CSV table of C-alpha atoms (C1' of nucleotides) in Angstrom, one decimal:
chain,number,residue,atom,x,y,z
A,220,MET,CA,-42.4,-2.9,-16.7
A,221,SER,CA,-45.7,-1.6,-17.1
A,222,LEU,CA,-47.3,-4.7,-18.7
A,223,PRO,CA,-47.8,-6.6,-15.3
A,224,HIS,CA,-48.8,-3.4,-13.5
A,225,ALA,CA,-51.2,-2.8,-16.1
A,226,ILE,CA,-52.4,-6.5,-15.3
A,227,LEU,CA,-52.6,-6.1,-12.0
A,228,THR,CA,-55.0,-3.0,-12.2
A,229,ALA,CA,-57.1,-4.9,-14.1
A,230,LEU,CA,-57.4,-7.9,-11.7
A,231,LEU,CA,-58.0,-5.6,-8.9
A,232,GLU,CA,-61.0,-3.7,-10.6
A,233,LYS,CA,-61.9,-7.1,-11.6
A,234,PRO,CA,-60.5,-10.9,-11.4
A,235,SER,CA,-60.7,-12.1,-14.7
A,236,SER,CA,-59.3,-15.0,-17.2
A,237,GLY,CA,-56.7,-14.2,-19.9
A,238,LEU,CA,-59.5,-13.8,-22.7
A,239,GLU,CA,-61.3,-11.7,-20.6
A,240,LEU,CA,-58.0,-9.1,-19.9
A,241,THR,CA,-57.4,-9.4,-24.1
A,242,ARG,CA,-60.9,-8.1,-24.2
A,243,ARG,CA,-60.8,-5.6,-21.8
A,244,PHE,CA,-56.8,-4.5,-23.0
A,245,ASP,CA,-58.7,-3.3,-26.4
A,246,LYS,CA,-61.0,-1.3,-24.6
A,247,SER,CA,-60.1,1.1,-21.9
A,248,ILE,CA,-57.0,0.1,-20.8
A,249,GLY,CA,-55.4,-0.8,-23.8
A,250,PHE,CA,-56.0,3.4,-24.9
A,251,PHE,CA,-52.7,3.9,-23.2
A,252,TRP,CA,-51.2,0.3,-22.9
A,253,SER,CA,-52.3,-2.3,-25.5
A,254,ALA,CA,-50.9,-6.0,-25.2
A,255,THR,CA,-51.8,-9.1,-27.5
A,256,HIS,CA,-52.9,-12.2,-25.7
A,257,GLN,CA,-50.0,-13.7,-26.3
A,258,GLN,CA,-48.4,-11.0,-23.7
A,259,ILE,CA,-51.0,-11.3,-21.3
A,260,TYR,CA,-50.7,-15.1,-20.9
A,261,ARG,CA,-47.0,-15.1,-20.7
A,262,GLU,CA,-47.3,-12.5,-17.8
A,263,LEU,CA,-50.0,-14.2,-15.9
A,264,GLY,CA,-47.4,-17.7,-16.1
A,265,LYS,CA,-45.0,-15.2,-14.3
A,266,LEU,CA,-47.3,-13.1,-12.0
A,267,GLU,CA,-48.3,-16.4,-10.8
A,268,GLN,CA,-45.1,-17.8,-10.2
A,269,SER,CA,-44.2,-14.7,-8.5
A,270,GLY,CA,-46.8,-14.8,-6.1
A,271,LEU,CA,-48.5,-11.8,-7.1
A,272,ILE,CA,-52.0,-13.2,-8.4
A,273,ARG,CA,-53.2,-17.0,-8.0
A,274,ALA,CA,-55.6,-18.7,-10.2
A,275,LEU,CA,-59.5,-19.0,-8.4
A,276,PRO,CA,-60.8,-22.1,-7.9
A,277,GLN,CA,-62.2,-23.4,-11.4
A,278,LEU,CA,-65.6,-22.7,-12.1
A,279,PRO,CA,-66.2,-26.2,-14.5
A,280,SER,CA,-68.9,-24.6,-16.6
A,281,ARG,CA,-67.6,-23.9,-20.4
A,282,GLY,CA,-64.2,-23.9,-21.9
A,283,GLN,CA,-61.1,-24.5,-19.8
A,284,ARG,CA,-61.0,-21.0,-18.2
A,285,LYS,CA,-59.1,-19.7,-15.9
A,286,ALA,CA,-59.8,-16.8,-13.7
A,287,TYR,CA,-57.4,-15.0,-11.6
A,288,GLU,CA,-57.0,-13.1,-8.5
A,289,VAL,CA,-54.7,-10.3,-7.3
A,290,LEU,CA,-52.7,-11.1,-3.8
A,291,PRO,CA,-51.9,-8.7,-1.0
A,292,GLN,CA,-48.1,-8.8,-2.2
A,293,GLY,CA,-49.5,-7.7,-5.7
A,294,ARG,CA,-51.3,-5.1,-4.4
A,295,ALA,CA,-48.5,-4.1,-2.6
A,296,ALA,CA,-46.2,-4.2,-5.3
A,297,LEU,CA,-48.7,-2.3,-7.3
A,298,VAL,CA,-49.0,0.8,-4.6
A,299,ASP,CA,-45.1,0.8,-5.2
A,300,TRP,CA,-45.1,1.1,-8.3
A,301,ILE,CA,-47.3,3.9,-8.5
A,302,ALA,CA,-44.9,5.9,-6.3
A,303,GLU,CA,-41.4,4.7,-8.4
A,304,SER,CA,-39.9,8.0,-9.9
A,305,GLN,CA,-40.0,6.9,-13.9
A,306,ASP,CA,-39.1,9.4,-16.2
A,307,PRO,CA,-41.3,10.1,-19.2
A,308,LYS,CA,-40.2,8.0,-22.0
A,309,THR,CA,-38.9,10.6,-25.2
A,310,ALA,CA,-41.9,10.2,-27.6
A,311,ARG,CA,-42.0,7.7,-30.5
A,312,GLU,CA,-43.6,9.4,-33.5
A,313,PRO,CA,-42.7,7.7,-36.7
A,314,LEU,CA,-45.2,10.1,-38.3
A,315,LEU,CA,-43.0,13.3,-37.4
A,316,LEU,CA,-40.1,10.9,-38.6
A,317,ARG,CA,-41.4,10.7,-41.7
A,318,LEU,CA,-42.0,14.6,-41.9
A,319,ARG,CA,-38.5,15.4,-41.3
A,320,ALA,CA,-37.5,12.6,-44.3
A,321,ALA,CA,-39.9,14.5,-46.2
A,322,ALA,CA,-38.1,17.6,-46.1
A,323,VAL,CA,-35.2,16.1,-47.2
A,324,VAL,CA,-36.4,13.8,-50.0
A,325,GLY,CA,-39.7,15.1,-50.9
A,326,ALA,CA,-43.3,14.6,-49.6
A,327,PRO,CA,-45.5,12.2,-52.5
A,328,GLY,CA,-47.7,10.6,-50.6
A,329,LEU,CA,-47.9,12.2,-47.4
A,330,ALA,CA,-50.6,14.4,-47.9
A,331,ALA,CA,-52.9,11.5,-48.0
A,332,GLU,CA,-51.0,9.8,-44.5
A,333,LEU,CA,-51.5,12.7,-43.1
A,334,GLU,CA,-55.3,13.0,-43.9
A,335,ARG,CA,-55.7,9.4,-43.2
A,336,HIS,CA,-54.5,9.5,-39.6
A,337,LEU,CA,-56.6,12.6,-39.3
A,338,ALA,CA,-59.7,10.6,-39.9
A,339,LEU,CA,-58.2,8.1,-37.2
A,340,HIS,CA,-57.9,11.1,-34.4
A,341,GLU,CA,-61.1,12.3,-35.1
A,342,ARG,CA,-62.8,8.5,-34.8
A,343,GLN,CA,-61.0,7.9,-31.9
A,344,LEU,CA,-61.9,11.8,-30.4
A,345,ALA,CA,-65.8,11.1,-30.7
A,346,GLU,CA,-65.2,7.5,-28.8
A,347,TYR,CA,-63.7,8.9,-25.9
A,348,LEU,CA,-66.2,12.4,-25.8
A,349,GLU,CA,-68.8,9.3,-25.9
A,350,ILE,CA,-67.3,7.6,-23.0
A,351,GLU,CA,-66.9,10.9,-21.1
A,352,GLU,CA,-70.4,11.5,-21.4
A,353,ARG,CA,-71.9,8.2,-20.3
A,354,ASP,CA,-69.5,7.8,-17.5
A,355,PHE,CA,-68.9,11.3,-16.1
A,356,PRO,CA,-72.1,13.4,-17.0
A,357,VAL,CA,-71.2,17.2,-15.7
A,358,GLU,CA,-74.0,17.1,-13.2
A,359,LYS,CA,-72.5,14.5,-11.2
A,360,ALA,CA,-68.7,15.4,-11.0
A,361,ALA,CA,-67.7,13.5,-7.9
A,362,ASP,CA,-64.1,13.7,-6.4
A,363,GLU,CA,-64.5,9.5,-6.2
A,364,ASN,CA,-64.4,9.6,-10.5
A,365,ARG,CA,-61.7,12.6,-10.5
A,366,LEU,CA,-58.6,10.2,-11.4
A,367,GLN,CA,-60.3,8.1,-13.9
A,368,HIS,CA,-61.6,11.3,-15.1
A,369,LEU,CA,-58.3,12.7,-15.2
A,370,VAL,CA,-57.0,9.4,-17.9
A,371,LEU,CA,-59.8,10.3,-20.0
A,372,ARG,CA,-59.4,13.5,-20.3
A,373,ALA,CA,-55.6,13.3,-21.3
A,374,GLY,CA,-56.5,11.1,-23.8
A,375,ILE,CA,-59.6,13.5,-25.2
A,376,GLY,CA,-56.8,16.0,-24.9
A,377,MET,CA,-53.9,13.9,-27.1
A,378,GLU,CA,-56.6,13.5,-29.5
A,379,ALA,CA,-57.7,16.9,-29.9
A,380,PHE,CA,-53.7,17.7,-30.1
A,381,TRP,CA,-53.0,15.8,-33.0
A,382,ILE,CA,-56.5,16.7,-34.9
A,383,GLN,CA,-55.2,20.6,-34.6
A,384,TRP,CA,-51.8,19.6,-35.5
A,385,LEU,CA,-52.8,17.6,-38.6
A,386,THR,CA,-55.2,20.3,-39.6
A,387,GLU,CA,-52.9,23.1,-39.6
A,388,ALA,CA,-50.2,20.6,-41.5
A,389,LEU,CA,-52.8,19.9,-44.7
A,390,ALA,CA,-53.8,23.9,-44.4
A,391,GLY,CA,-50.5,24.7,-46.2
A,392,PRO,CA,-48.2,23.6,-48.8
A,393,LEU,CA,-46.3,20.1,-48.2
A,394,ALA,CA,-43.7,19.7,-50.8
A,395,VAL,CA,-40.0,20.6,-50.1
A,396,ALA,CA,-38.7,23.5,-52.2
A,397,SER,CA,-35.8,21.8,-54.8
A,398,ALA,CA,-35.7,18.2,-53.7
A,399,GLY,CA,-38.0,15.6,-56.0
A,400,PRO,CA,-38.6,11.9,-55.7
A,401,VAL,CA,-36.0,11.6,-58.2
A,402,PRO,CA,-33.9,9.0,-56.3
A,403,GLY,CA,-30.6,9.2,-58.0
A,404,ALA,CA,-30.8,13.4,-57.1
A,405,LEU,CA,-28.8,13.7,-54.0
A,406,THR,CA,-29.3,16.9,-52.7
A,407,GLY,CA,-26.2,18.8,-51.2
A,408,PRO,CA,-26.2,18.2,-46.9
A,409,ALA,CA,-25.0,21.4,-46.4
A,410,ALA,CA,-27.7,23.8,-46.4
A,411,MET,CA,-30.1,22.7,-43.3
A,412,PRO,CA,-31.3,25.4,-40.8
A,413,GLN,CA,-33.2,22.1,-38.9
A,414,ALA,CA,-32.0,22.4,-35.2
A,415,GLU,CA,-28.9,19.9,-34.5
B,219,MET,CA,-39.1,0.0,-38.9
B,220,SER,CA,-38.3,3.5,-38.1
B,221,LEU,CA,-34.8,3.3,-36.7
B,222,PRO,CA,-33.5,2.5,-40.1
B,223,HIS,CA,-35.5,5.4,-41.9
B,224,ALA,CA,-34.5,8.0,-39.4
B,225,ILE,CA,-30.7,7.1,-39.5
B,226,LEU,CA,-31.2,7.3,-43.8
B,227,THR,CA,-32.1,10.8,-43.1
B,228,ALA,CA,-29.9,12.1,-40.6
B,229,LEU,CA,-27.2,10.3,-43.0
B,230,LEU,CA,-28.7,12.7,-45.7
B,231,GLU,CA,-28.8,15.5,-44.1
B,232,LYS,CA,-25.1,14.9,-43.3
B,233,PRO,CA,-22.8,12.1,-43.5
B,234,SER,CA,-21.5,11.1,-40.5
B,235,SER,CA,-20.0,8.6,-38.1
B,236,GLY,CA,-21.8,6.6,-35.9
B,237,LEU,CA,-20.7,8.5,-32.6
B,238,GLU,CA,-21.9,11.7,-34.7
B,239,LEU,CA,-25.4,10.4,-34.8
B,240,THR,CA,-25.5,9.0,-31.4
B,241,ARG,CA,-24.9,13.0,-30.8
B,242,ARG,CA,-27.3,13.8,-33.3
B,243,PHE,CA,-30.0,11.7,-31.7
B,244,ASP,CA,-29.2,13.0,-28.7
B,245,LYS,CA,-30.9,16.2,-30.0
B,246,SER,CA,-33.2,16.8,-32.4
B,247,ILE,CA,-33.7,13.5,-34.4
B,248,GLY,CA,-34.1,12.1,-30.7
B,249,PHE,CA,-37.1,14.0,-29.8
B,250,PHE,CA,-39.3,11.7,-31.6
B,251,TRP,CA,-36.9,8.5,-31.9
B,252,SER,CA,-34.4,8.0,-29.2
B,253,ALA,CA,-31.8,5.6,-30.1
B,254,THR,CA,-28.6,4.7,-28.1
B,255,HIS,CA,-25.0,4.0,-30.0
B,256,GLN,CA,-25.3,0.1,-30.0
B,257,GLN,CA,-28.9,0.4,-31.7
B,258,ILE,CA,-27.0,2.7,-33.9
B,259,TYR,CA,-23.9,0.8,-34.8
B,260,ARG,CA,-26.2,-2.4,-35.3
B,261,GLU,CA,-28.3,-0.5,-37.3
B,262,LEU,CA,-25.7,0.9,-39.5
B,263,GLY,CA,-23.9,-2.5,-39.8
B,264,LYS,CA,-27.1,-3.7,-41.8
B,265,LEU,CA,-28.0,-0.7,-43.7
B,266,GLU,CA,-24.5,-1.1,-45.1
B,267,GLN,CA,-24.8,-4.8,-45.9
B,268,SER,CA,-28.1,-4.3,-47.6
B,269,GLY,CA,-26.4,-1.8,-50.0
B,270,LEU,CA,-28.5,1.3,-48.7
B,271,ILE,CA,-25.3,3.6,-47.5
B,272,ARG,CA,-21.7,3.2,-47.7
B,273,ALA,CA,-18.8,4.2,-45.7
B,274,LEU,CA,-17.0,7.0,-46.6
B,275,PRO,CA,-13.1,6.6,-47.8
B,276,GLN,CA,-11.2,7.1,-44.3
B,277,LEU,CA,-10.3,10.0,-43.2
B,278,PRO,CA,-7.1,9.0,-41.3
B,279,SER,CA,-7.0,11.3,-38.3
B,280,ARG,CA,-7.9,10.6,-34.7
B,281,GLY,CA,-9.6,7.5,-33.8
B,282,GLN,CA,-11.2,5.2,-36.1
B,283,ARG,CA,-14.2,6.7,-37.2
B,284,LYS,CA,-16.0,5.6,-40.1
B,285,ALA,CA,-18.5,8.4,-41.6
B,286,TYR,CA,-21.1,7.1,-43.9
B,287,GLU,CA,-23.1,7.8,-46.9
B,288,VAL,CA,-26.6,7.5,-48.3
B,289,LEU,CA,-26.5,5.2,-51.5
B,290,PRO,CA,-29.3,5.6,-54.3
B,291,GLN,CA,-30.9,2.4,-53.3
B,292,GLY,CA,-31.3,4.2,-49.4
B,293,ARG,CA,-32.7,7.5,-51.0
B,294,ALA,CA,-35.2,5.3,-52.7
B,295,ALA,CA,-35.8,3.3,-49.9
B,296,LEU,CA,-36.3,6.6,-47.5
B,297,VAL,CA,-38.6,7.8,-50.2
B,298,ASP,CA,-41.2,4.6,-49.9
B,299,TRP,CA,-41.3,4.4,-46.4
B,300,ILE,CA,-42.6,8.2,-46.2
B,301,ALA,CA,-45.7,7.6,-48.0
B,302,GLU,CA,-46.5,4.3,-46.5
B,303,SER,CA,-49.3,3.3,-44.8
B,304,GLN,CA,-48.8,3.1,-41.3
B,305,ASP,CA,-51.3,3.3,-38.5
B,306,PRO,CA,-50.8,5.5,-35.1
B,307,LYS,CA,-49.7,3.3,-32.4
B,308,THR,CA,-51.7,3.2,-29.4
B,309,ALA,CA,-50.3,5.6,-27.1
B,310,ARG,CA,-47.7,4.1,-24.5
B,311,GLU,CA,-48.4,6.1,-21.4
B,312,PRO,CA,-47.5,4.7,-18.1
B,313,LEU,CA,-48.1,7.9,-16.4
B,314,LEU,CA,-52.0,7.6,-17.0
B,315,LEU,CA,-51.7,3.7,-15.9
B,316,ARG,CA,-50.2,4.8,-12.7
B,317,LEU,CA,-53.3,7.1,-12.6
B,318,ARG,CA,-55.8,4.5,-13.4
B,319,ALA,CA,-54.0,1.7,-10.8
B,320,ALA,CA,-53.7,4.5,-8.2
B,321,ALA,CA,-57.5,5.1,-8.3
B,322,VAL,CA,-58.1,1.5,-7.4
B,323,VAL,CA,-55.6,1.3,-4.7
B,324,GLY,CA,-54.6,4.9,-4.0
B,325,ALA,CA,-52.7,7.4,-4.7
B,326,PRO,CA,-49.5,8.3,-2.1
B,327,GLY,CA,-46.5,9.7,-3.7
B,328,LEU,CA,-48.7,10.4,-6.9
B,329,ALA,CA,-48.4,14.0,-6.3
B,330,ALA,CA,-44.7,14.3,-6.4
B,331,GLU,CA,-44.5,12.8,-9.5
B,332,LEU,CA,-46.9,14.5,-11.3
B,333,GLU,CA,-45.0,17.6,-10.2
B,334,ARG,CA,-41.7,15.9,-11.4
B,335,HIS,CA,-42.8,15.3,-14.4
B,336,LEU,CA,-44.4,19.0,-14.6
B,337,ALA,CA,-41.1,20.0,-14.4
B,338,LEU,CA,-39.8,18.2,-17.2
B,339,HIS,CA,-42.1,19.1,-19.5
B,340,GLU,CA,-41.7,22.6,-18.8
B,341,ARG,CA,-38.2,22.2,-19.5
B,342,GLN,CA,-38.5,20.5,-22.5
B,343,LEU,CA,-41.4,23.1,-24.1
B,344,ALA,CA,-38.5,26.0,-22.9
B,345,GLU,CA,-36.2,24.0,-24.9
B,346,TYR,CA,-38.4,23.7,-27.7
B,347,LEU,CA,-39.4,27.5,-28.3
B,348,GLU,CA,-35.7,28.5,-27.3
B,349,ILE,CA,-35.0,26.6,-31.1
B,350,GLU,CA,-37.8,28.0,-32.5
B,351,GLU,CA,-36.6,31.3,-31.9
B,352,ARG,CA,-33.3,30.6,-33.1
B,353,ASP,CA,-34.1,28.8,-36.3
B,354,PHE,CA,-37.8,29.5,-37.6
B,355,PRO,CA,-37.9,33.5,-36.4
B,356,VAL,CA,-41.5,34.8,-37.1
B,357,GLU,CA,-39.6,37.7,-39.9
B,358,LYS,CA,-38.7,34.9,-42.1
B,359,ALA,CA,-41.4,32.5,-42.0
B,360,ALA,CA,-40.4,30.4,-45.5
B,361,ASP,CA,-42.5,27.7,-46.8
B,362,GLU,CA,-39.0,25.9,-47.5
B,363,ASN,CA,-38.9,25.8,-43.9
B,364,ARG,CA,-42.7,24.4,-43.4
B,365,LEU,CA,-42.0,20.8,-42.8
B,366,GLN,CA,-38.9,21.5,-40.3
B,367,HIS,CA,-41.4,23.7,-38.6
B,368,LEU,CA,-44.2,21.1,-38.8
B,369,VAL,CA,-42.1,19.0,-36.8
B,370,LEU,CA,-41.1,21.2,-34.0
B,371,ARG,CA,-44.6,22.6,-33.4
B,372,ALA,CA,-46.0,19.5,-32.8
B,373,GLY,CA,-42.7,18.8,-29.8
B,374,ILE,CA,-44.2,22.4,-28.5
B,375,GLY,CA,-48.1,21.4,-28.9
B,376,MET,CA,-47.5,18.2,-27.4
B,377,GLU,CA,-45.0,19.6,-24.1
B,378,ALA,CA,-47.7,22.2,-24.0
B,379,PHE,CA,-50.7,19.6,-23.9
B,380,TRP,CA,-49.0,17.7,-20.8
B,381,ILE,CA,-48.1,21.3,-19.0
B,382,GLN,CA,-51.7,22.1,-18.8
B,383,TRP,CA,-53.2,18.2,-18.2
B,384,LEU,CA,-50.7,18.2,-15.3
B,385,THR,CA,-51.5,21.4,-13.7
B,386,GLU,CA,-55.1,20.7,-13.7
B,387,ALA,CA,-54.2,17.2,-12.5
B,388,LEU,CA,-52.5,18.9,-9.1
B,389,ALA,CA,-54.9,21.7,-9.1
B,390,GLY,CA,-57.5,18.9,-7.3
B,391,PRO,CA,-57.7,16.2,-4.6
B,392,LEU,CA,-55.7,12.9,-5.8
B,393,ALA,CA,-56.7,10.8,-3.2
B,394,VAL,CA,-59.2,8.0,-3.6
B,395,ALA,CA,-62.4,7.7,-1.8
B,396,SER,CA,-62.4,4.5,0.3
B,397,ALA,CA,-59.0,2.8,-0.5
B,398,GLY,CA,-55.8,3.7,2.0
B,399,PRO,CA,-52.6,1.8,1.0
B,400,VAL,CA,-52.9,-0.8,3.2
B,401,PRO,CA,-51.7,-4.1,1.2
B,402,GLY,CA,-54.3,-6.5,2.7
B,403,ALA,CA,-57.5,-4.4,2.4
B,404,LEU,CA,-59.0,-5.4,-0.8
B,405,THR,CA,-61.5,-3.4,-1.9
B,406,GLY,CA,-64.6,-4.5,-4.1
B,407,PRO,CA,-64.4,-5.0,-7.3
B,408,ALA,CA,-67.8,-3.8,-8.5
B,409,ALA,CA,-68.4,-0.3,-7.8
B,410,MET,CA,-65.8,0.5,-10.9
B,411,PRO,CA,-68.0,3.0,-13.4
B,412,GLN,CA,-65.1,3.2,-15.2
B,413,ALA,CA,-65.5,2.5,-18.7
B,414,GLU,CA,-64.6,-0.9,-20.2
C,158,DT,C1',3.1,5.1,-18.0
C,159,DT,C1',-1.0,5.7,-16.0
C,160,DA,C1',-5.1,7.2,-16.6
C,161,DT,C1',-9.1,9.4,-18.8
C,162,DG,C1',-12.0,9.8,-22.4
C,163,DC,C1',-13.0,8.9,-27.7
C,164,DA,C1',-14.8,5.7,-30.6
C,165,DT,C1',-16.8,1.3,-32.2
C,166,DG,C1',-18.3,-3.1,-30.9
C,167,DT,C1',-20.4,-7.5,-28.4
C,168,DA,C1',-23.3,-10.1,-25.4
C,169,DA,C1',-27.3,-10.8,-22.7
C,170,DG,C1',-32.0,-10.4,-21.5
C,171,DT,C1',-36.3,-8.5,-22.1
C,172,DC,C1',-40.2,-6.6,-24.3
C,173,DG,C1',-43.3,-6.9,-27.8
C,174,DT,C1',-45.1,-8.8,-32.5
C,175,DT,C1',-46.9,-12.3,-35.8
C,176,DA,C1',-47.4,-17.2,-36.8
C,177,DC,C1',-48.9,-21.1,-35.9
C,178,DA,C1',-51.1,-25.6,-32.1
C,179,DT,C1',-53.8,-27.8,-29.6
C,180,DG,C1',-58.1,-29.0,-27.4
C,181,DA,C1',-62.8,-28.0,-26.0
C,182,DT,C1',-67.3,-26.5,-27.1
C,183,DT,C1',-71.4,-24.9,-30.0
C,184,DT,C1',-73.6,-24.7,-34.2
C,185,DT,C1',-74.5,-27.0,-38.7
D,123,DA,C1',-69.9,-36.1,-38.1
D,124,DA,C1',-67.7,-31.7,-39.9
D,125,DA,C1',-67.2,-27.2,-39.4
D,126,DA,C1',-66.8,-23.0,-36.9
D,127,DT,C1',-65.4,-20.7,-32.7
D,128,DC,C1',-63.5,-20.4,-28.1
D,129,DA,C1',-59.4,-20.5,-24.5
D,130,DT,C1',-55.2,-21.1,-24.0
D,131,DG,C1',-51.2,-21.4,-25.3
D,132,DT,C1',-45.8,-22.3,-28.1
D,133,DA,C1',-42.0,-20.6,-31.0
D,134,DA,C1',-39.5,-18.0,-33.8
D,135,DC,C1',-38.2,-13.3,-34.0
D,136,DG,C1',-37.3,-8.5,-34.2
D,137,DA,C1',-36.6,-4.1,-31.8
D,138,DC,C1',-34.7,-2.3,-27.6
D,139,DT,C1',-32.0,-2.1,-22.7
D,140,DT,C1',-28.3,-2.8,-19.9
D,141,DA,C1',-23.9,-4.1,-18.8
D,142,DC,C1',-19.3,-5.0,-20.3
D,143,DA,C1',-14.7,-5.4,-23.8
D,144,DT,C1',-11.7,-3.4,-27.1
D,145,DG,C1',-8.5,-0.5,-29.3
D,146,DC,C1',-6.8,3.9,-29.9
D,147,DA,C1',-5.4,8.5,-28.6
D,148,DT,C1',-4.3,12.4,-25.8
D,149,DA,C1',-3.5,14.5,-20.6
D,150,DA,C1',-1.8,14.0,-16.3
DNA sequence: TTATGCATGTAAGTCGTTACATGATTTT
DNA sequence: AAAATCATGTAACGACTTACATGCATAA
């Protein structure tokens, strides 16, 4: 149930139309919770029906843009959600899954993928650092911005972690000892010192 | 499409029944791709119908346990998947969303959540380190285990990152300057230096 | 023989993704 | 007027979650 609350937060920051929200989800909010415009429109409809937001009186300018604002009920729902007890979900990392699979059947082509991911993470880190420099300059470290800055620091830390890990992974051999990529040659299932 | 390949990997490591897979997904594999038994049974059915795995001749012992093994086609499908080009998905971190929401409407109850998460991550890290000590002792750093060890190192690194970040977050003030938790008092939408 | 646990499964609903549809406005 | 773009939306599917159902084996 994160999407509706992400939308409430975005609308509190600034009342917006569906498309404007979509644009904003491509940037800051979407760094930690992406959403397509279809999801957003559907969720806006639900939120309006639930009485948590309402459409602002139409500005009859261009297009049919409908802007929404958060109602007191919506704000209250958001406050409740913040304090809810939610366990961290077990991570879903297809890349690690692929590494583990490569340990069993061989790893041709995997190094290229790791390098590609490394480049992507480096680009993302650069983008985060740019935002930090722009919005949270060292000279004015204010307490009011602390939460926003913490969110950004989390993004920076995660990217830095992946870059370090991928670099370490690419530094050593990726091939597995016995198993080749030959489809027919089944390796023995027994010799797995991996944790179960 | 990660779950079927996670299952193929698990079955290559050791042919198993649905429940055995469920147990194993609660442990090693599930650290990076969790799955419930319902998902697993459904996926086993699909994989069998696709001719990627087959049920082993019944051991008529207790219960109705059906064990599956991977067929050459399944192994080939896994090899292909490893080399596929898959972009890293944008992270989904509800906790960061909640921080961002707290920056807008206030943060009562958030500190308790952060502390709870910190404890959970510390426990998880301890578990990973225990596994590392058991399965990858320093004296026998072999290349054959390198991929499995890398996967585990990723888990360790992620937990370490969260612990560090949460500690840093809890070290400072979490309250937001102006906004209280009062549902009716809407704050101005303008003053957001946050990146958009 | 009831109860408890094991093992496999069905059903329903939500969330997310991909592809397509529609009307309005701006550009050529 | 035709084409491109903007803005909102529908439809269909697949993945995941939660709750429930069933048959079998062992234990009380």
